[in-house]
Amino acid sequence: MGKEGSKKILAVPSVRRGNGSGHLHRMLHLAAEHPRRVSLFLDRTGKLTPGPTINLKPYEEFIRSEIDFRQLQKESWSYILLDQRETPVSLLAGLKELIPGTPVAAVDEGGKHRKSLEYLIDTLPSLRRQECNLFKPDLNPRPLRRSLYYNCPLKFEKILISFGGEDPRGLTLPTLIALRKIPFLSRTSITVAAGPAFQELSLPSDIEILRAPGNLREYLSEYDCLITSYGLTALEALAAGIPVVTVNPSRYHSRLAKKTGLLICGTGKPDTGRLKRALENPRKLIGRCALAEENLRDTADTDPSPAELSPSASVCPGCGAAPGTVLGRFPERTFYRCASCTLVYQQRWIPDSTVYNHAYFFDEYKRQYGKSYLDDFAHIRSMGRERLKNIRIENSDPSLLDVGCAYGPFLEAAREAGFRIEGLEPSKEAARWAEEHLGCRVSPMGLEEFVRKNPQKKWDAVTLWYVIEHFPNLESALQQLSGMVKPGGMLALGTPNGAGISARRNLKKFLAASPADHYTILSPKSVKRLLKQKGFRVEKIRIPGMHRERFPVLFRMLWPFTAGIARLLRLGDTFEVYARRMDRERKDNSREG
């Protein structure tokens, strides 16, 4: 996405004492890269996160586009980006109260809100595989790179000790003391980075101190080796080509360092013996770190950056309820199951770019089905003839509107069956072809525009074959469709089956394969409930079958048996619904078949 969106991103990094300054550095870097798009909210006074904050004075010259607490409600926000490590309940609740309805994303979130947040960006490896929308190591600022990995020194001449902007566990002084006990290290070879939020340290007078570096990553390339704890600084050093040795504040950090491939020389306190063995063999340490850096390198260049995200609302498009259970996370979208109406739907974080043009019906259709839409015309028309057997209208001169009629195969089948036909199709090319070759009346527009131009018009039958899932606002679409069907008339539709064999077999894979413009995934249960709310009685639900090509070879060899079992258990990958528009006095005597 070349142009930045009109709405801003509200970046909320942690500035709580004990969390270090890495979160602030990361969001400062993002704001500097996208000054028109990103605004910072730093809870200096603890209004939303009661507790002590780090000293922000050393960062003032770098802070741009900071938003005041009182301004939060006055701005239009695309989404909130949390960088908190573990987001406090009070902070999330306060932001949602101040700017309700604003989607929320989080970077490296490890708190209790992780599973419920709409979008997750991870930049650091985790102990166990945690599902996220985006793994983006290069979200962290990239330092200057040096060729140390490729030009291995005989010994480390310059060593940097850095435990972040705060060093909450006080590891700096014990590590320095341990290094001074190693005989082959010169005292003048050691530098200590004293972060902006450090307490006073009683350091020896002959030790060089790098005081409150604004961006430590800019200094990393000047050193031969970094001693730090597992975290952002360690990964920045790897990216800079600097070998890393870790002394970690907890077992958890040491386990993360081990998984990443970093050398551990102490947990809770430095281990002098391990430090000595690590530093006396530069070639071995550099080789280990080079391998760790290679494993961490981000190869997903096509994945979006946080500045490109522009999410849609996360409420259920069927009933308007708040987000339910998260079913799947992907770089461009998050899938939910609504707790109220059971509808499965997607919240897009990158706007859908699908265009219903010539390529959609020819190139894309052929990639999926092996032939173009017009090549498949006769087959689609024959399926339409079967579907029409389930549309029973008492009127002797019935009218039918096919929404999303494409090139008109179902319209032609309906005309053969005695219907007065009309089509609705957003693709102008397809609409024009149907009018010129089939003599059908087709309006080249979307449903909302059509209803606005024909507010009083009604039909005996309205059909939508694999169209209903394309509406971002399903509730609104169903309301409009309800007003288009005459009392006693029928609404018929076909759609992918969220309760079919493919979804049951591997839901994550099924969701990943769902087209970008399929905003909802219906099931017989959910569609029946939604149509009943709009005044329809479902007369029949037909579940045709499965996609043979989606199954292993063994299943295909036993296809007659497999397909028969699937039909018996109603596990087809698609289903059709035939519903009648009812007066309130009529009873619901629905059946499924």
XYZ file of C-alpha atoms in Angstrom, residues 175-425:
251
model
C 28.483 -8.812 35.276
C 31.194 -6.145 35.225
C 32.803 -7.634 38.350
C 32.730 -11.103 36.752
C 34.386 -9.839 33.555
C 37.178 -8.107 35.507
C 38.106 -11.498 36.978
C 38.880 -12.887 33.506
C 42.660 -12.480 33.124
C 42.917 -12.140 29.336
C 40.434 -9.237 29.182
C 41.826 -5.702 29.402
C 39.951 -3.440 31.782
C 39.916 -0.745 29.122
C 38.163 -3.105 26.694
C 34.887 -3.019 28.666
C 32.197 -0.363 28.253
C 29.008 -0.148 30.322
C 25.829 1.283 28.779
C 23.974 3.062 31.582
C 20.398 3.400 30.367
C 18.262 6.532 30.839
C 16.231 4.946 33.637
C 19.195 3.468 35.545
C 19.627 4.006 39.247
C 23.021 5.390 40.302
C 25.838 2.848 39.833
C 29.110 2.801 41.767
C 31.374 1.848 38.860
C 35.187 1.755 38.900
C 36.757 4.960 37.630
C 38.672 3.189 34.860
C 35.522 1.816 33.224
C 34.170 3.650 30.186
C 30.486 4.513 30.541
C 28.072 5.097 27.680
C 25.486 7.229 29.429
C 21.829 7.242 28.379
C 22.334 6.467 24.682
C 19.256 7.668 22.792
C 19.362 4.716 20.413
C 21.789 2.041 21.561
C 21.498 0.217 18.217
C 23.441 3.084 16.593
C 26.452 2.276 18.800
C 26.410 -1.529 18.533
C 28.607 -1.735 15.431
C 31.457 -0.112 17.382
C 31.843 -3.186 19.618
C 33.122 -6.727 19.135
C 30.759 -8.413 21.590
C 27.626 -7.601 23.595
C 26.742 -9.000 27.006
C 23.049 -8.519 27.738
C 19.886 -10.362 28.725
C 17.492 -11.930 26.248
C 15.355 -9.245 24.622
C 15.224 -6.625 21.909
C 18.839 -5.454 22.409
C 20.133 -8.988 21.937
C 18.235 -9.390 18.660
C 19.362 -5.962 17.475
C 22.959 -7.016 18.069
C 22.479 -10.196 16.052
C 21.027 -8.124 13.214
C 24.041 -5.802 13.479
C 26.447 -8.728 13.125
C 27.621 -8.510 16.741
C 28.020 -11.745 18.758
C 25.938 -11.919 21.922
C 26.376 -13.537 25.325
C 23.378 -13.512 27.677
C 23.117 -13.192 31.439
C 19.397 -13.466 32.119
C 17.224 -12.201 34.977
C 15.039 -15.339 35.086
C 14.736 -18.929 33.878
C 12.056 -17.809 31.485
C 14.473 -15.423 29.739
C 17.155 -18.126 29.666
C 14.750 -20.594 28.042
C 13.924 -18.007 25.391
C 17.616 -17.322 24.806
C 18.288 -21.054 24.437
C 15.458 -21.452 21.933
C 16.812 -18.534 19.916
C 20.273 -20.117 19.873
C 22.038 -17.621 22.156
C 24.728 -18.593 24.639
C 23.677 -18.403 28.308
C 26.286 -17.430 30.886
C 24.170 -17.069 33.971
C 20.582 -16.888 35.236
C 19.894 -14.440 38.051
C 23.622 -13.726 38.269
C 26.633 -14.056 35.937
C 28.674 -17.258 35.791
C 32.353 -16.209 35.544
C 33.523 -19.593 34.277
C 31.007 -19.652 31.434
C 31.821 -16.062 30.504
C 35.533 -16.922 30.350
C 34.945 -19.951 28.093
C 32.618 -17.973 25.818
C 34.963 -15.023 25.326
C 38.194 -16.969 24.868
C 36.959 -18.560 21.627
C 35.607 -15.770 19.349
C 35.299 -18.062 16.318
C 32.978 -20.503 18.116
C 30.792 -17.753 19.615
C 30.525 -15.859 16.314
C 29.559 -19.031 14.448
C 26.814 -19.754 16.965
C 25.423 -16.226 16.768
C 25.574 -16.177 12.962
C 23.409 -19.304 12.874
C 20.922 -17.791 15.351
C 20.708 -14.599 13.284
C 20.099 -16.564 10.091
C 17.237 -18.493 11.722
C 15.624 -15.258 12.905
C 15.871 -13.385 9.622
C 12.463 -12.376 8.348
C 11.752 -13.751 4.873
C 8.120 -12.622 4.558
C 8.802 -9.427 2.624
C 5.242 -9.290 1.304
C 3.627 -9.191 4.745
C 2.121 -5.829 5.731
C 3.721 -3.410 8.147
C 1.726 -1.924 11.053
C 1.479 1.408 9.190
C -0.340 -0.342 6.321
C -3.056 -1.831 8.506
C -6.495 -0.269 8.190
C -8.978 -2.588 9.909
C -12.707 -2.869 9.448
C -15.068 -3.021 12.430
C -14.807 -6.213 14.447
C -18.514 -6.536 15.303
C -20.494 -9.465 13.939
C -21.904 -8.557 10.480
C -24.914 -10.781 11.131
C -26.202 -9.463 14.462
C -23.879 -6.617 15.526
C -22.561 -8.407 18.611
C -19.063 -7.762 19.979
C -16.227 -10.012 18.742
C -16.613 -13.624 19.770
C -14.107 -16.486 19.794
C -11.065 -16.061 17.560
C -10.894 -19.033 15.154
C -7.907 -18.110 13.010
C -5.301 -15.384 12.550
C -3.694 -14.403 9.251
C -1.642 -11.370 8.106
C -4.599 -9.668 6.399
C -7.527 -10.800 8.596
C -8.839 -12.391 11.771
C -11.732 -14.888 11.854
C -14.321 -15.070 14.642
C -17.295 -17.170 15.617
C -20.089 -14.989 16.990
C -21.197 -16.058 20.469
C -24.682 -14.721 19.779
C -25.667 -15.998 16.312
C -22.831 -18.548 15.720
C -21.890 -16.848 12.429
C -18.263 -17.238 11.341
C -16.899 -14.021 9.880
C -13.672 -12.215 9.080
C -12.376 -8.841 10.189
C -10.071 -7.502 7.506
C -6.939 -5.577 8.508
C -5.929 -4.954 4.904
C -8.883 -3.779 2.752
C -10.027 -6.312 0.161
C -8.864 -5.386 -3.339
C -11.017 -7.884 -5.266
C -12.401 -6.420 -8.488
C -15.183 -8.233 -10.350
C -13.704 -7.718 -13.784
C -12.780 -9.852 -16.787
C -9.857 -11.503 -14.944
C -12.133 -12.515 -12.045
C -14.417 -14.578 -14.301
C -11.724 -15.889 -16.614
C -8.167 -16.075 -15.224
C -9.045 -16.498 -11.535
C -12.024 -18.760 -12.229
C -9.872 -20.952 -14.486
C -7.165 -21.264 -11.824
C -9.771 -22.585 -9.407
C -11.960 -24.745 -11.647
C -9.809 -25.472 -14.677
C -11.982 -23.534 -17.112
C -13.309 -19.999 -17.525
C -16.782 -18.979 -16.391
C -18.163 -18.953 -19.946
C -16.575 -22.351 -20.630
C -18.489 -23.578 -17.570
C -21.720 -21.835 -18.615
C -23.633 -24.986 -19.677
C -22.720 -26.812 -16.458
C -23.809 -23.878 -14.269
C -27.079 -23.656 -16.229
C -27.766 -27.366 -15.677
C -27.192 -26.918 -11.927
C -29.640 -23.999 -12.096
C -32.298 -26.255 -13.568
C -31.943 -28.596 -10.578
C -32.161 -25.694 -8.138
C -35.326 -24.353 -9.764
C -37.124 -27.579 -8.840
C -37.003 -26.395 -5.216
C -38.414 -22.920 -5.953
C -42.195 -23.324 -5.853
C -44.273 -20.241 -6.677
C -48.066 -20.283 -6.819
C -48.257 -17.247 -9.133
C -48.961 -18.276 -12.745
C -46.634 -15.568 -14.069
C -43.813 -15.581 -11.515
C -41.024 -13.005 -11.430
C -37.437 -13.746 -10.421
C -34.422 -11.575 -9.609
C -31.002 -13.234 -9.605
C -28.567 -11.194 -7.488
C -24.983 -11.561 -8.661
C -26.111 -13.230 -11.877
C -22.666 -12.970 -13.595
C -23.084 -13.924 -17.268
C -26.622 -15.212 -16.710
C -26.649 -19.053 -16.786
C -29.209 -19.275 -13.974
C -31.321 -16.554 -15.568
C -31.525 -18.573 -18.772
C -32.560 -21.682 -16.828
C -35.216 -19.653 -14.966
C -36.623 -18.273 -18.206
C -36.900 -21.829 -19.541
C -38.875 -22.683 -16.375
C -41.404 -19.901 -17.052
C -40.126 -17.048 -14.899
C -40.040 -13.378 -15.884
C -36.378 -12.795 -15.231
C -34.195 -9.903 -14.139
C -30.561 -9.834 -13.054
C -28.335 -7.767 -10.826
C -24.568 -7.845 -11.391
